[in-house]
Amino acid sequence: MRGYMEIRAFLDFLSIAEKLKCNTRHSYTSSGRHESVAEHSWRLALMAYLVKDEFPGADIDKVIRMCLFHDMGEAVTGDIPAFEKTNQDEAVEDRAVSRLLEQLPEPYHKEVSELFREMREQQTTEARLYKALDKLEALIQHNEADLSTWLPLEYDLQMTYGTKECSFDRYINELRNAVRKDSGQKAGMDK
């Protein structure tokens, strides 16, 4: 028999998750404001749903859960751009996730902890798909933002970021190439 989430635990966890709406990312939206972590996670989950037909053997519901939970630690730590994040920052975020997940009753604690383990290990199609889409969403968001919001290092990052993570699948690699082409055209780097 499946348990239920006690009402106070439910509300307390949502209160922590709400910080993802407040904590902003380095990326800008097309309207010129900083994107929130929650907005990134929402669109990432949408992307997972929209590629489901390309991955008929994958558990897309699991990928969507990965997308929704993957940045949960940033409710505590805030966002650190990938090009600035250190191993120490990763360790701090991992500890924050562990503390947050301890607040979840079973079976939620076990299920979400297992998602994080799978995401870290990157051995399943679901974990690799989530990771590739995570990289792609950031790149797509940069392409949608005004070019004036790009840092100098982002011109190169738009062409290289996520290449390795997207190489596991033909469709995802083609999507990465299309995003790279859009980046080149936006930045005037296409030849």
CSV table of C-alpha atoms in Angstrom, one decimal, residues 73 77 80 85-99 120:
chain,number,residue,atom,x,y,z
A,73,GLY,CA,19.3,22.0,-4.2
A,77,THR,CA,22.2,27.3,-2.5
A,80,ILE,CA,25.8,29.0,-9.9
A,85,LYS,CA,30.6,25.9,-10.6
A,86,THR,CA,33.4,24.1,-8.8
A,87,ASN,CA,33.5,20.6,-7.3
A,88,GLN,CA,33.1,22.2,-3.9
A,89,ASP,CA,29.9,24.0,-5.1
A,90,GLU,CA,28.6,20.6,-6.3
A,91,ALA,CA,29.3,19.0,-2.9
A,92,VAL,CA,27.5,21.8,-1.1
A,93,GLU,CA,24.5,21.4,-3.5
A,94,ASP,CA,24.5,17.6,-3.0
A,95,ARG,CA,24.4,18.1,0.8
A,96,ALA,CA,21.5,20.6,0.4
A,97,VAL,CA,19.6,18.0,-1.7
A,98,SER,CA,20.2,15.3,0.9
A,99,ARG,CA,18.9,17.5,3.7
A,120,ARG,CA,24.5,11.4,-10.9
